[in-house]
Amino acid sequence: MAGMKPYPAAEKHMTPMGFPPARVENWQEKGVEKMGEMLKKYRSLQVFMDICVKCGSCTDKCHYYIGTGDPNNMPVQRAELMRKVYRRYFTPAGKILPGVVKAEEFDEKVLQEWVTYFHQCSQCRRCSVFCPYGIDTAEVTMAAREIMDSIGVGHKYSTEIIGKVHTLGNNLGIPAPALKSTLQFLEDDILDNTGHEVRLPLDEPGAEVMLVPPSADFFSEPHIQSLIGYAKVFHQAGISFTISSFASEAANFGMFIGSYDHKRKIAKRIADKARELKVKRIVVGECGHAWRVAYSFWNTLNGPFDFLDPRYPAPQHICEFTHDLLQRGALTLDKEANDPYVVTFHDSCNVARASRMGPNPGGQFEIPRELIKASCNRFVEMDEETIREKTFCCGGGGGLLTDELMDLRIKGVLPRVTALKQVMKKDGVNFLALICAICKAQFTKVLPMYKIPMETVGGVHQLVSNAIVLGAKKGIV
Amino acid sequence: MLMLIAYIALVTFVVGFGWRLWTYWLAPAPLKIPTTPAPVSKSGVAWRLFTEVAFFNSLFKGNKWTWVGGYAFHAALLLVALRHLRYFVPVPEVFSHMQIFGILAGLIMVGALGFLLVRRWYVPRTRHISSLADYGMLLLLLAIGGSGLLMTFCVRPDIVSIKEAMTGWITFQGFKTPEDALFVLHFLLVLLLLAIFPFSKLMHLGGIFFSPTRNQVDNPREERHVNPWAGN
Ligand code: SF4
Ligand code: SF4
């Protein structure tokens, strides 16, 4: 089927990443060898290969299964694509009785299944919520992609993007001068619209905070509206900040391809720049998987972050940052500014199921909601089976936000669309608030296919931006 | 002969189970990956694991019917196992008054297994994901349960000689093979289960405690988690 299979990475993408330029000759052997290595390095993989009882609890939980009806998109069946190879080469049962336990050789057919179905998983972890053993198919997908990269079978989209981050510092490949002029343009824009000199500084040493947004925030709609929102919050709170041109990207596609080394290298440039610019805090913008990497992995990858101010969590999410200021009375929000909107909130997978905000479990659900409620008068929830820890992926996460997978993306968004349409009809919802750059890009592209206008999609800090009263300076109390 | 098989099975089980757990233990967890919202303290994690093991929390969220079948089976199995204790070790007097629960549990266990088997076959999604081994496991457990129930209700074997044999077996003092054919069948099936246990999905029994999405504390910012193979 068209629009369901990834484009292969070419030599020019693979070589700079340290991957073989094309499929290696003895790929079967190498692939199995790599799997053996990974089983020893990742307890998750080893345990998840062994203990699935095929209870079926996860089978109907994946948005791609719901959208496509393809049995290979049932999470357990996706993992089985790797498990059957695991059994063949690493378990006595699979060696002796392959037919009984469904064990298979790592052959061309299996490899093609891997290419297809491990690129039909957005690593959203919804399946892991419902599994009695917490089996997280995202871990299996990451491992499969790493094995494929190691034998020279890569995905063009992710490898190309990682290449840009390593050389230019962001996924979009924006060079520093272009970034500089964009930010200046935005400053002028805010001045024209509000009469206030809100700054968006670039590479300014000695600032209090380094802001690391997803790079889509610089160029895409509606992402830019949230960037303006962050800037207004800093301005109003009187806290100096800077963006770094070489760390102008929170996203970390190293996670998508399962590569520890790339993940670490991509994250490292942010820690390095924070040291260099002598900032005291790092705040991460509205980006789901970036927040997972920052929150859960940075400390392990490049820590300790003991050069930062210990009074604040390192790193801090922009929602935590704004929420904290709000609680301390530093901001004034005029809810009426958002009166044209009836708002609902889409929990982004990586924030919901792979990270936290604030000191308490579940803060990642409450803090953004509190910000929204402080910024507008009308907020409603979608069906509770589709929010918080049970939230559905937008359909474009995990390195699948690419045009050649458009059919998959349109199908994968179905469960979210169903829940959204319900509240649109019942409560007149016309604003879908988000804190993820990938979700924003995916929704603006695919919701129109379901006759939902793309203007429905926006950031939480877009609402904050509309509501914030500039000049009503109270400072931090 | 039976004695030899019995020892081979027992040793396979103990060594195999230990070997699998050792493998899980050796594989490090390089990163923090708890499925959130997750507990932020160790005691919270202990509670999370307890609720998973004692109530099958996540399964309950996922599928009510499978939960009913699975929970009934496991709870009944526990009672049945407790009831069988008296064949191996001396048990306090009160237990003998509770035999009725054990017998009831035997019926529930077999009923639940039947339900799970039918469900596996009947629901297209579970049928699609099942291998012969998955059906085989249910059939084996059913055969064990069925032969046990037969002995309880129809053909009562000589308990005294069985008890002697069992005690001898697990204390490694050798045993005299009981005559009773039904018992021998029941026992052989259990031995088969023990022997394949470490090589099968039954390892979920030990594996769940090693599952990083469930056993990790959600505190990556507060406490630095070190990856042993990353070299820093
Ligand atoms: S819920 Fe877990 S144990 Fe059950 S089939 Fe899915 S992965 Fe396997
Ligand atoms: S991680 Fe998400 S996309 Fe992948 S199999 Fe699980 S539910 Fe589906």
XYZ file of C-alpha atoms and ligand atoms in Angstrom:
725
model
C 0.000 0.000 0.000
C 1.235 3.500 -0.752
C 2.105 5.845 2.077
C 2.765 3.036 4.523
C 6.460 2.259 4.090
C 9.484 4.394 4.905
C 11.998 5.592 2.330
C 15.346 3.876 2.799
C 18.295 5.967 3.881
C 20.991 6.467 1.260
C 24.726 6.358 1.643
C 24.944 10.122 2.169
C 22.648 9.837 5.203
C 24.141 6.694 6.678
C 27.870 7.304 6.396
C 28.039 10.478 8.510
C 26.087 8.644 11.189
C 28.688 5.916 11.410
C 26.305 3.337 9.922
C 27.179 1.089 6.971
C 26.388 2.961 3.735
C 24.312 0.109 2.325
C 23.094 -3.294 3.399
C 26.099 -5.288 4.540
C 26.831 -8.555 2.832
C 26.402 -10.927 5.750
C 23.486 -8.917 7.125
C 21.633 -11.895 8.583
C 24.543 -12.977 10.683
C 25.408 -9.390 11.655
C 21.829 -8.608 12.551
C 21.507 -11.611 14.814
C 24.860 -10.810 16.372
C 23.717 -7.270 17.071
C 20.537 -8.579 18.640
C 22.601 -10.750 20.953
C 24.640 -7.738 21.949
C 21.556 -5.677 22.673
C 19.943 -8.399 24.761
C 22.922 -8.106 27.055
C 22.830 -4.306 27.148
C 19.111 -3.725 27.624
C 17.284 -5.526 30.389
C 14.025 -4.227 28.947
C 14.633 -6.031 25.671
C 15.755 -9.284 27.289
C 12.818 -9.424 29.676
C 10.252 -8.292 27.089
C 11.431 -10.975 24.675
C 10.829 -13.661 27.289
C 7.766 -12.925 29.318
C 4.872 -12.004 27.056
C 2.086 -14.500 27.758
C 0.036 -13.450 24.703
C -2.837 -12.469 26.934
C -4.059 -10.081 24.277
C -4.614 -7.137 26.597
C -2.566 -4.839 24.361
C -3.980 -6.049 21.060
C -6.586 -3.346 20.556
C -4.733 -0.491 22.236
C -2.539 0.794 19.420
C -3.856 3.696 17.350
C -2.217 2.208 14.254
C -4.052 -1.056 14.769
C -7.322 0.786 15.332
C -6.699 2.896 12.249
C -5.385 0.228 9.864
C -6.886 -3.013 11.168
C -3.604 -4.670 10.211
C -2.899 -7.476 12.725
C 0.827 -6.756 12.588
C 0.008 -3.446 14.245
C -1.243 -5.135 17.375
C 1.571 -4.305 19.807
C 2.185 -7.931 20.763
C 2.317 -8.946 17.133
C 4.727 -6.131 16.339
C 7.016 -7.349 19.113
C 6.533 -10.900 17.838
C 8.264 -9.851 14.624
C 11.396 -9.583 16.697
C 10.513 -12.308 19.179
C 10.236 -14.952 16.482
C 13.811 -14.229 15.457
C 14.900 -14.085 19.085
C 13.403 -17.498 19.711
C 15.061 -19.007 16.660
C 18.575 -17.989 17.603
C 18.537 -17.479 21.357
C 16.157 -19.996 22.953
C 16.293 -23.786 23.189
C 12.614 -24.077 22.308
C 13.036 -22.058 19.122
C 16.082 -24.045 18.088
C 14.443 -27.429 18.663
C 10.774 -26.798 17.879
C 10.553 -23.657 15.721
C 7.115 -24.593 14.410
C 5.549 -25.036 17.816
C 6.726 -21.778 19.324
C 6.625 -19.771 16.079
C 10.324 -19.164 15.644
C 11.691 -17.914 12.329
C 14.976 -17.264 10.604
C 16.044 -13.681 10.079
C 15.484 -13.716 6.337
C 14.494 -11.240 3.651
C 10.786 -11.607 4.347
C 11.255 -10.961 8.044
C 13.534 -8.010 7.364
C 10.909 -6.439 5.115
C 8.312 -6.936 7.843
C 10.671 -5.193 10.237
C 11.178 -2.267 7.888
C 7.446 -1.848 7.474
C 6.066 -2.449 10.927
C 8.839 -1.035 13.055
C 8.105 2.118 11.106
C 4.441 1.872 11.919
C 5.073 2.292 15.640
C 5.320 5.792 17.034
C 6.891 4.582 20.285
C 3.944 6.067 22.158
C 3.948 3.450 24.940
C 0.196 3.188 25.116
C 0.480 -0.588 24.925
C 2.730 -0.665 27.995
C -0.006 0.857 30.150
C -2.285 -2.118 29.607
C 0.269 -4.922 29.683
C 0.322 -6.906 32.933
C 4.137 -6.904 32.743
C 4.602 -3.413 31.402
C 5.974 -4.701 28.113
C 6.778 -1.551 26.179
C 6.739 -2.126 22.439
C 8.510 1.197 21.983
C 11.637 -0.424 23.435
C 11.371 -3.249 20.932
C 10.873 -0.834 18.056
C 13.908 1.180 19.092
C 16.014 -1.961 19.308
C 14.805 -3.164 15.906
C 15.693 0.149 14.304
C 19.113 0.059 15.878
C 19.687 -3.456 14.581
C 18.563 -2.395 11.106
C 20.860 0.646 11.130
C 23.739 -1.595 12.146
C 23.304 -3.710 9.007
C 22.890 -0.690 6.765
C 19.104 -0.632 6.503
C 18.171 2.860 7.660
C 15.217 5.219 7.447
C 15.923 8.313 5.375
C 13.826 10.744 7.409
C 15.383 10.195 10.828
C 18.966 9.786 9.681
C 18.784 12.879 7.509
C 17.462 14.937 10.405
C 20.044 13.694 12.872
C 22.713 14.653 10.366
C 21.403 18.222 10.381
C 21.421 18.412 14.150
C 25.019 17.284 14.329
C 26.155 19.850 11.769
C 23.828 22.836 12.201
C 22.331 22.327 15.634
C 18.698 21.822 14.726
C 16.392 19.461 12.860
C 15.356 22.010 10.282
C 18.913 22.827 9.318
C 18.568 26.528 10.121
C 21.959 28.259 10.205
C 22.653 30.793 12.966
C 22.290 33.978 10.807
C 18.876 32.881 9.573
C 17.834 32.165 13.123
C 19.053 35.579 14.219
C 16.980 37.407 11.631
C 13.897 35.286 12.362
C 14.072 36.151 16.020
C 14.542 39.832 15.236
C 11.590 39.732 12.932
C 9.507 38.149 15.690
C 10.581 40.805 18.183
C 9.419 43.515 15.770
C 6.209 41.681 15.263
C 5.481 41.482 18.977
C 6.341 45.173 19.344
C 3.908 46.074 16.571
C 1.154 43.961 18.030
C 1.539 44.735 21.700
C 3.633 47.902 22.001
C 6.028 46.031 24.273
C 9.672 45.328 23.673
C 9.693 41.618 24.265
C 13.103 40.138 23.493
C 14.141 36.874 21.891
C 17.889 36.885 22.491
C 20.295 34.546 20.701
C 23.631 33.347 22.075
C 23.772 35.874 24.907
C 26.165 34.667 27.617
C 25.255 35.242 31.229
C 21.513 35.011 30.817
C 19.659 33.396 33.686
C 17.940 30.772 31.558
C 18.756 28.895 28.377
C 15.575 28.180 26.478
C 15.628 25.095 24.296
C 12.531 24.974 22.094
C 11.852 22.550 19.282
C 13.118 24.223 16.119
C 9.659 24.111 14.566
C 8.852 26.893 17.034
C 10.954 29.253 14.940
C 9.244 28.699 11.617
C 6.011 26.712 11.675
C 2.481 27.701 12.470
C 1.045 27.365 15.048
C 4.335 26.591 16.830
C 5.568 30.184 16.576
C 2.647 31.392 18.660
C 3.931 29.356 21.598
C 7.450 30.705 21.163
C 5.985 34.199 21.415
C 4.163 33.002 24.504
C 7.383 31.787 26.165
C 9.081 35.113 25.383
C 6.242 37.074 26.892
C 6.402 34.998 30.066
C 10.139 35.642 30.440
C 9.608 39.320 29.705
C 6.819 39.684 32.193
C 8.623 37.795 34.934
C 11.751 39.849 34.364
C 13.935 36.766 33.940
C 16.660 37.021 31.338
C 17.013 34.188 28.876
C 18.783 33.205 25.724
C 18.412 30.750 22.917
C 21.576 29.060 21.694
C 22.059 28.755 17.950
C 23.899 25.442 18.194
C 21.491 24.111 20.801
C 18.434 25.561 19.086
C 16.643 22.266 19.062
C 15.150 20.262 21.887
C 14.149 17.340 19.683
C 16.331 14.271 19.846
C 15.731 11.824 17.038
C 18.500 9.659 18.443
C 15.783 8.170 20.622
C 13.620 7.308 17.640
C 16.328 5.243 16.011
C 17.234 3.678 19.343
C 20.826 4.849 19.202
C 22.320 5.536 22.593
C 25.357 7.209 21.109
C 23.455 9.617 18.892
C 21.008 10.357 21.645
C 23.875 11.233 23.906
C 25.732 13.282 21.334
C 22.618 15.274 20.421
C 21.882 15.940 24.066
C 25.476 16.777 24.856
C 25.573 19.910 22.745
C 22.817 21.371 24.917
C 24.684 20.692 28.150
C 27.878 22.065 26.597
C 26.213 25.264 25.424
C 24.558 25.780 28.803
C 27.991 25.634 30.423
C 29.488 27.888 27.832
C 26.761 30.511 28.088
C 26.980 30.290 31.884
C 23.229 30.054 32.349
C 21.733 28.964 35.656
C 18.703 27.110 34.384
C 17.643 25.170 31.308
C 14.033 25.360 30.202
C 12.677 23.075 27.490
C 9.892 24.203 25.143
C 6.715 22.477 24.018
C 7.984 19.210 22.547
C 6.916 15.767 23.689
C 9.738 13.342 22.978
C 12.270 16.097 23.640
C 10.854 16.384 27.109
C 11.154 12.660 27.621
C 14.800 12.761 26.641
C 15.465 15.867 28.698
C 13.565 14.783 31.769
C 14.368 11.089 31.834
C 17.712 10.777 30.049
C 19.776 13.982 30.194
C 21.025 13.369 33.685
C 22.210 9.909 32.715
C 23.530 10.903 29.298
C 25.402 14.097 30.160
C 24.912 14.720 33.855
C 25.347 15.746 36.508
C 23.931 19.209 35.928
C 25.491 20.538 39.091
C 26.543 23.784 37.413
C 22.918 24.895 37.365
C 20.958 26.573 40.144
C 19.960 23.730 42.498
C 16.761 25.511 43.517
C 15.149 24.546 40.234
C 14.698 21.174 38.596
C 17.217 20.517 35.853
C 15.909 20.590 33.235
C 12.618 22.372 33.670
C 9.645 22.209 31.318
C 8.299 25.525 30.059
C 4.917 24.607 31.565
C 6.539 24.016 34.959
C 8.339 27.317 34.567
C 5.222 29.326 33.721
C 3.127 27.484 36.274
C 5.639 28.273 38.989
C 5.599 31.965 38.067
C 1.851 31.990 38.012
C 1.694 30.505 41.484
C 4.144 33.047 42.757
C 1.948 35.797 41.401
C 4.407 37.021 38.808
C 1.975 36.896 35.903
C -1.424 38.378 35.231
C -3.638 36.454 32.836
C -6.776 37.824 31.291
C -8.923 34.800 30.510
C -11.333 36.804 28.419
C -8.696 37.184 25.773
C -9.379 33.558 24.912
C -13.142 33.838 24.998
C -13.497 32.947 21.329
C -12.237 29.490 22.232
C -13.653 26.393 23.799
C -10.486 24.504 24.626
C -9.616 20.857 25.060
C -6.206 19.354 25.797
C -4.427 16.513 24.031
C -1.900 14.779 26.285
C 1.151 14.034 24.177
C 2.417 10.471 24.614
C 5.975 11.091 25.656
C 4.961 13.671 28.215
C 2.075 11.595 29.518
C 3.688 8.151 29.702
C 7.413 8.789 29.817
C 8.013 11.850 31.963
C 6.736 14.016 34.750
C 6.315 17.684 35.637
C 6.382 19.069 39.136
C 7.072 17.021 42.250
C 4.128 14.616 42.091
C 3.302 11.684 39.825
C 0.778 12.864 37.264
C 1.972 16.477 37.407
C 2.464 16.172 33.655
C -1.331 16.018 33.343
C -2.233 18.678 35.891
C 0.263 21.447 35.230
C -0.605 22.054 31.569
C -4.298 21.856 32.417
C -3.889 24.409 35.173
C -2.141 26.729 32.755
C -4.958 26.343 30.265
C -7.622 26.901 32.875
C -5.811 30.011 34.058
C -5.742 31.304 30.489
C -9.285 30.706 29.309
C -12.837 30.477 30.567
C -14.043 27.424 28.744
C -12.165 24.128 29.028
C -13.555 20.642 28.502
C -12.008 17.184 28.582
C -12.225 14.583 25.850
C -13.401 11.021 26.558
C -11.453 9.852 29.556
C -10.380 6.662 27.811
C -8.361 8.891 25.472
C -6.614 11.281 27.834
C -3.941 11.306 30.514
C -2.066 7.983 30.688
C -4.486 6.475 28.178
C -3.988 9.230 25.650
C -3.815 8.361 21.968
C -0.835 9.302 19.849
C -1.329 11.984 17.195
C -0.163 9.393 14.679
C 3.024 11.200 13.696
C 5.432 10.538 16.567
C 8.477 8.309 16.779
C 10.107 9.488 13.549
C 7.082 8.912 11.313
C 6.281 12.563 10.593
C 7.228 12.245 6.987
C 5.257 12.518 3.776
C 5.899 9.018 2.489
C 4.021 7.675 5.521
C 1.032 9.962 4.991
C -1.532 7.177 4.703
C -0.365 5.695 7.935
C -0.490 9.099 9.622
C -4.038 9.709 8.437
C -5.146 6.318 9.719
C -3.222 6.588 12.970
C -4.912 9.807 14.013
C -8.338 8.192 13.885
C -8.877 7.468 17.602
C -7.896 11.009 18.506
C -10.140 12.454 15.829
C -13.078 10.408 17.083
C -12.696 11.758 20.611
C -12.087 15.287 19.371
C -15.130 15.280 17.127
C -17.252 14.186 20.054
C -16.396 17.260 22.106
C -16.554 19.506 19.062
C -20.108 18.426 18.565
C -21.175 18.259 22.184
C -19.349 21.220 23.684
C -18.433 23.312 20.690
C -14.714 22.769 21.152
C -12.716 24.787 18.639
C -9.223 24.758 20.116
C -7.040 21.697 20.617
C -4.267 22.718 22.999
C -0.947 20.872 22.804
C 2.557 20.800 24.156
C 4.310 18.920 21.396
C 5.837 20.164 18.159
C 5.280 16.862 16.360
C 1.639 16.716 17.426
C 1.158 20.267 16.184
C 2.710 19.511 12.813
C 0.852 16.231 12.438
C -2.550 17.595 13.453
C -2.381 20.700 11.275
C -1.646 18.425 8.358
C -4.072 15.553 8.892
C -7.035 17.023 10.762
C -8.186 18.845 7.607
C -8.568 15.410 5.983
C -11.245 14.812 8.590
C -12.792 18.221 7.928
C -11.403 19.782 11.068
C -9.827 23.176 10.325
C -6.115 23.386 11.012
C -6.645 26.581 13.012
C -8.157 24.352 15.706
C -4.626 23.301 16.637
C -2.470 25.411 18.940
C -0.021 25.442 21.801
C -0.696 25.840 25.498
C 1.621 28.854 25.469
C -0.347 30.253 22.581
C -3.262 30.526 25.001
C -0.926 31.955 27.624
C 0.362 34.412 25.024
C -3.154 35.594 24.251
C -4.057 35.980 27.896
C -0.919 37.426 29.406
C -1.195 41.068 30.397
C 2.037 42.764 29.430
C 3.237 45.720 31.398
C 1.177 44.817 34.430
C 4.505 44.126 36.045
C 4.387 42.626 39.460
C 7.731 40.850 39.387
C 8.256 37.703 41.375
C 6.780 37.844 44.844
C 12.725 -44.614 36.501
C 10.073 -42.172 37.667
C 12.439 -41.085 40.352
C 15.098 -40.246 37.810
C 12.651 -38.258 35.702
C 11.412 -36.511 38.805
C 14.888 -35.398 39.732
C 15.807 -34.335 36.243
C 12.651 -32.207 36.063
C 13.195 -30.683 39.479
C 16.789 -29.810 38.774
C 15.919 -28.442 35.333
C 13.342 -26.218 36.924
C 15.537 -24.907 39.705
C 18.642 -24.424 37.605
C 16.739 -23.120 34.585
C 14.692 -20.651 36.579
C 17.795 -19.423 38.328
C 19.628 -19.132 35.021
C 16.867 -16.970 33.497
C 16.703 -14.691 36.532
C 20.469 -14.438 36.478
C 20.309 -13.406 32.820
C 17.776 -10.679 33.647
C 19.852 -9.579 36.577
C 23.003 -9.302 34.480
C 21.406 -7.204 31.754
C 21.581 -3.608 32.932
C 18.880 -0.990 32.545
C 20.800 1.809 30.845
C 18.091 4.443 31.106
C 15.124 5.376 33.223
C 12.019 4.148 31.452
C 9.202 3.702 33.982
C 5.782 3.998 32.393
C 4.503 7.175 33.996
C 2.750 8.328 36.066
C 5.069 6.265 38.221
C 5.963 6.263 41.918
C 8.684 8.700 42.967
C 9.946 6.560 45.846
C 11.158 2.996 46.361
C 8.253 2.138 48.618
C 5.916 3.459 45.947
C 7.488 1.099 43.458
C 7.139 -1.809 45.865
C 3.448 -0.979 46.135
C 3.098 -0.704 42.369
C 4.645 -4.149 41.886
C 2.544 -5.560 44.677
C -0.684 -4.340 43.097
C 0.401 -5.738 39.739
C 1.151 -9.137 41.212
C -1.734 -9.274 43.663
C -4.483 -7.679 41.565
C -3.242 -7.628 37.941
C -3.877 -3.874 37.833
C -2.740 -3.211 34.307
C -4.562 -6.205 32.910
C -7.693 -4.941 34.614
C -7.312 -1.666 32.748
C -6.716 -3.515 29.531
C -9.310 -6.240 29.280
C -11.963 -7.135 31.828
C -12.753 -10.640 30.548
C -9.140 -11.699 30.346
C -8.687 -10.272 33.793
C -11.577 -12.323 35.167
C -10.267 -15.532 33.581
C -6.625 -14.869 34.379
C -7.275 -13.741 37.908
C -9.561 -16.643 38.714
C -6.986 -19.069 37.369
C -4.045 -17.609 39.281
C -5.909 -17.166 42.553
C -7.272 -20.698 42.338
C -3.836 -22.032 41.460
C -2.447 -20.418 44.585
C -5.072 -22.066 46.761
C -4.561 -25.400 45.061
C -0.825 -25.131 45.600
C -1.383 -24.368 49.267
C -3.658 -27.349 49.531
C -0.926 -29.516 48.053
C 1.535 -28.396 50.711
C 0.364 -31.131 53.003
C 1.723 -33.764 50.658
C 5.212 -32.363 51.074
C 5.559 -30.958 54.559
C 3.765 -31.280 57.860
C 1.075 -28.597 58.037
C -0.848 -27.227 61.009
C -4.146 -28.797 61.942
C -6.305 -25.850 60.800
C -5.378 -26.500 57.183
C -7.163 -29.788 57.148
C -10.429 -27.954 57.830
C -9.783 -25.704 54.869
C -9.447 -28.507 52.357
C -12.856 -27.617 51.022
C -11.520 -24.298 49.723
C -8.719 -26.107 48.016
C -11.136 -28.458 46.328
C -13.390 -25.602 45.259
C -10.334 -23.825 43.946
C -9.487 -26.860 41.862
C -12.852 -26.608 40.146
C -12.479 -22.862 39.587
C -9.004 -23.358 38.217
C -10.082 -25.858 35.623
C -13.118 -23.750 34.744
C -10.983 -20.630 34.307
C -8.493 -22.505 32.144
C -11.318 -23.721 29.960
C -12.585 -20.168 29.640
C -9.133 -18.879 28.702
C -8.721 -21.624 26.143
C -12.066 -20.915 24.518
C -11.360 -17.209 24.570
C -7.961 -17.665 22.971
C -9.519 -19.605 20.147
C -12.710 -17.608 19.824
C -11.488 -13.993 19.822
C -9.866 -13.356 16.433
C -7.155 -11.101 17.879
C -5.956 -13.613 20.447
C -6.246 -16.455 17.978
C -4.031 -14.545 15.593
C -1.261 -14.070 18.149
C -1.336 -17.621 19.533
C 1.134 -20.368 18.732
C 0.795 -24.089 19.337
C 2.851 -23.552 22.458
C 0.227 -21.163 23.832
C -2.540 -23.712 23.380
C -0.270 -26.477 24.558
C 0.388 -24.688 27.802
C -3.310 -24.309 28.532
C -3.963 -27.926 27.623
C -1.157 -29.107 29.858
C -2.513 -27.119 32.777
C -5.993 -28.425 32.053
C -4.730 -31.993 32.026
C -2.979 -31.444 35.332
C -6.088 -29.893 36.842
C -8.362 -32.518 35.337
C -6.339 -35.481 36.574
C -6.172 -33.842 39.973
C -9.928 -33.392 40.123
C -10.443 -36.991 39.061
C -8.389 -38.102 42.009
C -10.319 -35.846 44.329
C -13.751 -36.888 43.194
C -13.576 -40.289 41.529
C -10.559 -42.495 42.009
C -9.005 -41.732 45.351
C -5.374 -42.800 45.459
C -3.453 -43.980 48.487
C -2.529 -40.652 50.090
C -0.129 -42.102 52.605
C 2.214 -43.671 50.082
C 2.058 -40.561 47.902
C 2.945 -38.378 50.825
C 5.896 -40.569 51.624
C 7.102 -40.472 48.049
C 6.762 -36.685 47.798
C 8.518 -35.970 51.048
C 11.331 -38.228 49.984
C 11.525 -36.522 46.610
C 11.893 -32.937 47.710
C 14.241 -33.755 50.560
C 16.436 -35.646 48.087
C 16.120 -38.928 49.944
C 14.727 -40.811 46.989
C 11.229 -42.218 46.812
C 9.206 -45.306 46.323
C 7.074 -44.958 43.209
C 3.379 -45.012 44.129
C 1.361 -47.650 42.298
C -1.583 -45.504 41.355
C -1.652 -44.894 37.584
C -3.721 -41.712 37.685
C -1.393 -40.258 40.237
C 1.637 -41.150 38.145
C 0.072 -39.398 35.172
C -0.755 -36.316 37.243
C 2.759 -36.253 38.617
C 4.389 -36.736 35.213
C 2.443 -33.825 33.799
C 3.540 -31.611 36.661
C 7.126 -32.690 36.047
C 6.746 -31.763 32.409
C 5.458 -28.344 33.437
C 8.401 -27.872 35.779
C 10.875 -28.912 33.122
C 9.618 -26.536 30.442
C 8.944 -23.680 32.832
C 12.273 -21.856 32.434
C 12.088 -22.097 28.643
C 8.576 -20.829 28.305
C 6.435 -17.770 28.823
C 5.846 -18.993 32.349
C 8.958 -16.995 33.152
C 6.591 -14.065 33.556
C 6.462 -15.252 37.153
C 9.990 -14.024 37.802
C 10.326 -11.622 34.906
C 7.729 -9.132 36.050
C 9.963 -8.072 38.913
C 12.658 -7.173 36.404
C 10.435 -5.188 34.075
C 11.978 -1.686 34.026
C 8.740 0.046 33.115
C 7.251 -1.221 36.348
C 10.162 -1.531 38.779
C 11.918 1.810 38.314
C 11.508 4.844 40.533
C 10.520 7.959 38.609
C 13.269 10.256 39.878
C 15.707 10.879 37.011
C 16.132 14.568 37.793
C 16.515 14.100 41.523
C 18.942 11.199 41.437
C 21.400 10.525 38.659
C 20.856 7.113 37.133
C 24.151 5.733 35.860
C 24.400 3.557 32.796
C 27.031 0.932 33.579
C 28.139 0.495 29.968
C 28.283 4.117 28.891
C 31.518 4.882 30.643
C 30.705 7.963 32.678
S -0.457 -7.218 27.079
Fe 1.692 -7.764 27.422
S 1.654 -9.950 27.920
Fe -0.342 -9.454 27.028
S -0.093 -9.925 24.860
Fe 0.380 -7.764 25.097
S 2.604 -7.673 25.394
Fe 1.962 -9.795 25.722
S 4.249 1.984 21.354
Fe 2.343 2.944 20.579
S 2.569 2.814 18.361
Fe 4.015 1.343 19.208
S 2.926 -0.590 19.334
Fe 2.653 0.405 21.325
S 0.692 1.496 21.110
Fe 1.382 1.016 19.016
